PDB file of C-alpha atoms in Angstrom:
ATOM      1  CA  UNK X   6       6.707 -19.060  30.112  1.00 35.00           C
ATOM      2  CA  UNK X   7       6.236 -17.031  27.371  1.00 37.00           C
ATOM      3  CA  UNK X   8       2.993 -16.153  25.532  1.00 38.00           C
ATOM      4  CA  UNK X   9       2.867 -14.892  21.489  1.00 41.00           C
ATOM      5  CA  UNK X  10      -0.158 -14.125  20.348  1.00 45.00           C
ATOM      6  CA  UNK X  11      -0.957 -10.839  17.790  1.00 45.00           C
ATOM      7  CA  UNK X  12      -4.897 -10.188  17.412  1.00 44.00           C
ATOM      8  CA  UNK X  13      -6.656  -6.979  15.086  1.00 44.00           C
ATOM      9  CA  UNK X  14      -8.828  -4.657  16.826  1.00 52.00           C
ATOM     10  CA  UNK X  15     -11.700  -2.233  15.458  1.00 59.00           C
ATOM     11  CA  UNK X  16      -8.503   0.185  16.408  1.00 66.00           C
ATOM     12  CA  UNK X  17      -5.757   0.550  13.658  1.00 68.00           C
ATOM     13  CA  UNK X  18      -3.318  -1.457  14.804  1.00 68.00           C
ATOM     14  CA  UNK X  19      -1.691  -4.915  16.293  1.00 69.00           C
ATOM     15  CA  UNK X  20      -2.776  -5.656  19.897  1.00 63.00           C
ATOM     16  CA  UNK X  21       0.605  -7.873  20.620  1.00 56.00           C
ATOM     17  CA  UNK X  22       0.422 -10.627  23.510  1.00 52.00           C
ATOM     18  CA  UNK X  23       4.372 -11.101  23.675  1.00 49.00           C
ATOM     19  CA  UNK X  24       5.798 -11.457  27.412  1.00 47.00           C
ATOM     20  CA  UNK X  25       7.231 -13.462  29.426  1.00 48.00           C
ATOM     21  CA  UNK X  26       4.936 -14.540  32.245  1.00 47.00           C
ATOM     22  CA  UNK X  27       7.497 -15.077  35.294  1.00 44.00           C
ATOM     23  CA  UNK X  28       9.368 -11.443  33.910  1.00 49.00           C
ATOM     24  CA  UNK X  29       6.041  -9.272  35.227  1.00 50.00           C
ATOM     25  CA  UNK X  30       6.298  -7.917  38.826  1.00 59.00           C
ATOM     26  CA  UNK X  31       5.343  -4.005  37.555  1.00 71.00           C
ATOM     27  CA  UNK X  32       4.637  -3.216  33.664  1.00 88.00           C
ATOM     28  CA  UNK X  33       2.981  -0.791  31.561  1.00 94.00           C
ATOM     29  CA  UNK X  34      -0.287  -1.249  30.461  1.00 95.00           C
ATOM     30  CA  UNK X  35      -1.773   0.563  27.853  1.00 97.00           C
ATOM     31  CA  UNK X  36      -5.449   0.401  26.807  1.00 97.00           C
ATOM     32  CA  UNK X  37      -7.105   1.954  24.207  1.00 97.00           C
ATOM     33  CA  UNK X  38     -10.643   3.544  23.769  1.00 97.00           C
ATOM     34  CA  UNK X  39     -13.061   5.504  21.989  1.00 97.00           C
ATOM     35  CA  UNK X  40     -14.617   8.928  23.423  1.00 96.00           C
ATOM     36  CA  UNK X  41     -18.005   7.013  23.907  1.00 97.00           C
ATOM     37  CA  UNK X  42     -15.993   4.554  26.205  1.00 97.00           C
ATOM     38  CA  UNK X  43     -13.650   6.393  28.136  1.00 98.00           C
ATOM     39  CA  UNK X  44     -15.177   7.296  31.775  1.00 97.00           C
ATOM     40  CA  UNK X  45     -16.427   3.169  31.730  1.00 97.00           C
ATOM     41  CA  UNK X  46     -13.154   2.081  31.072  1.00 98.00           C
ATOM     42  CA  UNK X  47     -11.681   4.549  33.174  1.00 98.00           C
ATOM     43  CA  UNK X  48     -13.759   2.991  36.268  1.00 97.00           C
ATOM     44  CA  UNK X  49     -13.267  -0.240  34.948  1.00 96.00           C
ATOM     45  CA  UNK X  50      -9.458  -0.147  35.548  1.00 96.00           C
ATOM     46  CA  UNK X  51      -9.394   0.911  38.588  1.00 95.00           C
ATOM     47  CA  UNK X  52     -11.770  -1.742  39.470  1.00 93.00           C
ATOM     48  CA  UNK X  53      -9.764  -4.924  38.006  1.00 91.00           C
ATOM     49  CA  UNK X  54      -6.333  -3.755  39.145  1.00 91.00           C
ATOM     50  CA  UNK X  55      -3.966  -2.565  41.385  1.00 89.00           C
ATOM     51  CA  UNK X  56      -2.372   0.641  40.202  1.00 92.00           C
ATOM     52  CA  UNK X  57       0.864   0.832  41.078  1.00 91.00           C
ATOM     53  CA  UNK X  58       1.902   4.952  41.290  1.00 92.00           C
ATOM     54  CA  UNK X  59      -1.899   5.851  42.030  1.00 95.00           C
ATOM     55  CA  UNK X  60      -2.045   7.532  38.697  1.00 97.00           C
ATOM     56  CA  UNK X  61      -3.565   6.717  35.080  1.00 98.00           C
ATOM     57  CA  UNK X  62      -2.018   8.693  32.342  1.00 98.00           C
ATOM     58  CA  UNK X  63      -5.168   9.665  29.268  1.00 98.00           C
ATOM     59  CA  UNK X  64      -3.255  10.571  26.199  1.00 98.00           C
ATOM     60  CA  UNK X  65      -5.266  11.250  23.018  1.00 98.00           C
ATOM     61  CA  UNK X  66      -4.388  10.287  19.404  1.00 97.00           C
ATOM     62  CA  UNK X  67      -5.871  13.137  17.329  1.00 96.00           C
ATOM     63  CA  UNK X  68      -4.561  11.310  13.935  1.00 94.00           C
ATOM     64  CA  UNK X  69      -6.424   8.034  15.698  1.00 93.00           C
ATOM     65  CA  UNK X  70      -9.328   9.751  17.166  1.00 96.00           C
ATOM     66  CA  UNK X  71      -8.846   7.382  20.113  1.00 97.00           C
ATOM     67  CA  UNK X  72      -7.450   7.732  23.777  1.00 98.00           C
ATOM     68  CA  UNK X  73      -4.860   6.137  25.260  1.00 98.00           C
ATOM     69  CA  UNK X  74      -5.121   4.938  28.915  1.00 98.00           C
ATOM     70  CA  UNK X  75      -1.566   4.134  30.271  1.00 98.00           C
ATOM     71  CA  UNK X  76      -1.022   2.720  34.078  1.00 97.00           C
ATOM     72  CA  UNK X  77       1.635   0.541  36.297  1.00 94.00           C
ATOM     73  CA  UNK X  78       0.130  -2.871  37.852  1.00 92.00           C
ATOM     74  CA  UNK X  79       1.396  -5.058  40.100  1.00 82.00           C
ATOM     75  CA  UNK X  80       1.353  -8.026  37.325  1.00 74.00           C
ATOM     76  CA  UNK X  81       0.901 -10.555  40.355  1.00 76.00           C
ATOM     77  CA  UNK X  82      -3.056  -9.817  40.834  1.00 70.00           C
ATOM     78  CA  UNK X  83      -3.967  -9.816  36.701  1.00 79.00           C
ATOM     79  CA  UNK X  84      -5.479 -12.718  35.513  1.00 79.00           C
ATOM     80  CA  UNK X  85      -6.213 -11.693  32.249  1.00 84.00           C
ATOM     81  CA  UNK X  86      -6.279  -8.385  30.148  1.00 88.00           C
ATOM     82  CA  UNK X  87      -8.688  -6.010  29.519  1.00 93.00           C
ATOM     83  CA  UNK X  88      -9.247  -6.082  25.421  1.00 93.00           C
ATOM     84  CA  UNK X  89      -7.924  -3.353  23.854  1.00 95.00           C
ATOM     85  CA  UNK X  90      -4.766  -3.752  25.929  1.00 94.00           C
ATOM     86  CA  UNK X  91      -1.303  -3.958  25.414  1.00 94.00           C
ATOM     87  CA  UNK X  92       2.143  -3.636  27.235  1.00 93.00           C
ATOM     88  CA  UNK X  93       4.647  -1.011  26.311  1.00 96.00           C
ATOM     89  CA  UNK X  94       7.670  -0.080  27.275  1.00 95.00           C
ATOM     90  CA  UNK X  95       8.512   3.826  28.027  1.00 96.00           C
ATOM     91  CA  UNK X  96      11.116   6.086  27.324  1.00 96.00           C
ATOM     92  CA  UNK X  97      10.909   8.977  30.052  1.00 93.00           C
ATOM     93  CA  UNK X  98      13.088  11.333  28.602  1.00 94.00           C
ATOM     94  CA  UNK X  99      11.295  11.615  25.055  1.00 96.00           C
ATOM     95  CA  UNK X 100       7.776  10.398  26.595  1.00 96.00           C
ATOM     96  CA  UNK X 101       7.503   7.454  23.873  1.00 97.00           C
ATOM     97  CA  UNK X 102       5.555   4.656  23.998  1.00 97.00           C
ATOM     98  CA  UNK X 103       6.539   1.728  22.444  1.00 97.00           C
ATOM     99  CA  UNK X 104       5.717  -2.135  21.968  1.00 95.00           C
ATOM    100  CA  UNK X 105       9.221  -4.751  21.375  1.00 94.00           C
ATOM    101  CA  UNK X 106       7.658  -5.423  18.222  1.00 95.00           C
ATOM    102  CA  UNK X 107       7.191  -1.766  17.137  1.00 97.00           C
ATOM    103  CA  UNK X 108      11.023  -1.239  18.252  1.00 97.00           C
ATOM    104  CA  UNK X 109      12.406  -4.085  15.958  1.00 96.00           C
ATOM    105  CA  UNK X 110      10.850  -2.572  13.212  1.00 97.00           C
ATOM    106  CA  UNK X 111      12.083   0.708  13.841  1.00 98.00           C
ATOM    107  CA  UNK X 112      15.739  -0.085  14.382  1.00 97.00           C
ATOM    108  CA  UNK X 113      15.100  -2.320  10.680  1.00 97.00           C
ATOM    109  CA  UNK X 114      14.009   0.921   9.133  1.00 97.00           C
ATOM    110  CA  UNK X 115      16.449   3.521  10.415  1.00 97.00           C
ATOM    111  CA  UNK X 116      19.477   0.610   9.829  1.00 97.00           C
ATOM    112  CA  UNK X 117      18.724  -0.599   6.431  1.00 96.00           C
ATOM    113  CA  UNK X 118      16.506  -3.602   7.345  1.00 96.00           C
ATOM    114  CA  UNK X 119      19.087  -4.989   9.835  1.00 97.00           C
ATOM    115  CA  UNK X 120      17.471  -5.494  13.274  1.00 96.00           C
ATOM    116  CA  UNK X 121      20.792  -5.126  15.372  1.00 97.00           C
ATOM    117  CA  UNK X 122      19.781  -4.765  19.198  1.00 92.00           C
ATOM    118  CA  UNK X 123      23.243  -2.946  19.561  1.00 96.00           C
ATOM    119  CA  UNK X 124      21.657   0.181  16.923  1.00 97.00           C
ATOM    120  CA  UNK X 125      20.981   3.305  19.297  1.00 96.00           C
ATOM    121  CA  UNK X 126      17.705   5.265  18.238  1.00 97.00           C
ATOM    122  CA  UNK X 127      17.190   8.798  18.820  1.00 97.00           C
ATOM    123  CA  UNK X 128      14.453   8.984  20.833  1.00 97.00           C
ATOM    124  CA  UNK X 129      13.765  12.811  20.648  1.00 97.00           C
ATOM    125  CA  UNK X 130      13.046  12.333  17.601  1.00 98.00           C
ATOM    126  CA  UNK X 131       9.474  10.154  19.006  1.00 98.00           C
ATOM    127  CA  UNK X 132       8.617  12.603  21.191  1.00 98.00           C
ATOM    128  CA  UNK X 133       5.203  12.174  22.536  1.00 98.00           C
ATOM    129  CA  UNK X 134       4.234   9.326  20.624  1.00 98.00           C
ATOM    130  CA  UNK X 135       3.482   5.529  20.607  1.00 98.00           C
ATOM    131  CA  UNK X 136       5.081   3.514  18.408  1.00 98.00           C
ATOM    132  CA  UNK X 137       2.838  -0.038  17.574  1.00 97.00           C
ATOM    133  CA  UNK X 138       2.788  -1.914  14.627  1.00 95.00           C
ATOM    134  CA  UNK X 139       0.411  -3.098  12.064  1.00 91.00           C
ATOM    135  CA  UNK X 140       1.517  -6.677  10.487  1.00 90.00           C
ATOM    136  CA  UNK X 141       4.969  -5.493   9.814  1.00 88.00           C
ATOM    137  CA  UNK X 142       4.545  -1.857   9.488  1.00 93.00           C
ATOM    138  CA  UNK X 143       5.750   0.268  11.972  1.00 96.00           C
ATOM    139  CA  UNK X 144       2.587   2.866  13.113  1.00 96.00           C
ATOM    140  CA  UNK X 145       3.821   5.893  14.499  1.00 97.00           C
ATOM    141  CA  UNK X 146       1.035   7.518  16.333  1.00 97.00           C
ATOM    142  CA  UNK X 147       1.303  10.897  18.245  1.00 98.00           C
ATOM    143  CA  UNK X 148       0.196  11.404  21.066  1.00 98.00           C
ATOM    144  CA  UNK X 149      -1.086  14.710  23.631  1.00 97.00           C
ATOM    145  CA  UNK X 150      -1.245  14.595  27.714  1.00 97.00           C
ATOM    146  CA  UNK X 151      -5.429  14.780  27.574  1.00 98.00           C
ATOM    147  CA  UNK X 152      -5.231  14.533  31.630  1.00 97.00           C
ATOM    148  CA  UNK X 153      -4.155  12.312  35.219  1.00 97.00           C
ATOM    149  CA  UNK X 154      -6.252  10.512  37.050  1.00 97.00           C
ATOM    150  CA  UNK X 155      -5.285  10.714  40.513  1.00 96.00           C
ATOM    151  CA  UNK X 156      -6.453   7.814  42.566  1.00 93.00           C
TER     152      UNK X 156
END
């Protein structure tokens, strides 16, 4: 079963609700926060879920002024998201971020607006950053290690 949904947050960008249900044993979850909310939400994760690793990753977008909470759960135990949240996909070796949405539009604008899923991207050149979208721009937001929570 798949679920599509794109909603706007008081954050600049698209919070995307596009996965496929039965696909969800372990994924990234990202949620994003203001200063004034970060220890709350902080203890608020590790409340609702099961981290999967024992660690929570805080980036922080200077450009955004927000942080960036990223952590593994066992998909099996969430009912429903924390708002604010999104999945994303990771690529280790450049330490990007990145939703399927904000990857289709990237491929479009490095390959002349043709989405090909063959097109390989260069992914040092999004190092340390989340790619999202907003409608159909591409948001490119970088991103700093601000700590690890170790649980």
């Amino acid at each position: 079963m798949t679920q599509r949904a794109v909603h706007t947050t008081k954050f600049d960008y698209d919070v995307e609700y596009d996965y496929n249900i039965a696909d969800m044993s372990n994924k990234l979850f990202c949620t994003f926060s203001s200063e004034n909310n970060l220890e709350e939400l902080l203890t608020t994760i590790q409340t609702k879920y099961k981290i999967i690793y024992n660690k929570i990753f805080v980036l922080y977008a200077k450009s955004q002024d927000e942080y960036i909470c990223t952590y593994n759960v066992e998909f099996g135990n969430v009912s429903n998201f924390l708002e604010n949240t999104i999945l994303v996909h990771r690529k280790k070796e450049s330490n990007t971020l990145y939703t399927i949405n904000s990857l289709n539009r990237l491929i479009e604008s490095l390959n002349g607006g043709v989405l090909d899923t063959n097109f390989k991207v260069e992914w040092s050149d999004y190092q340390n950053c989340i790619l999202l979208t907003k409608g159909n721009e591409l948001k490119r937001v970088n991103t700093k290690l601000f700590r690890i929570i170790e649980l």
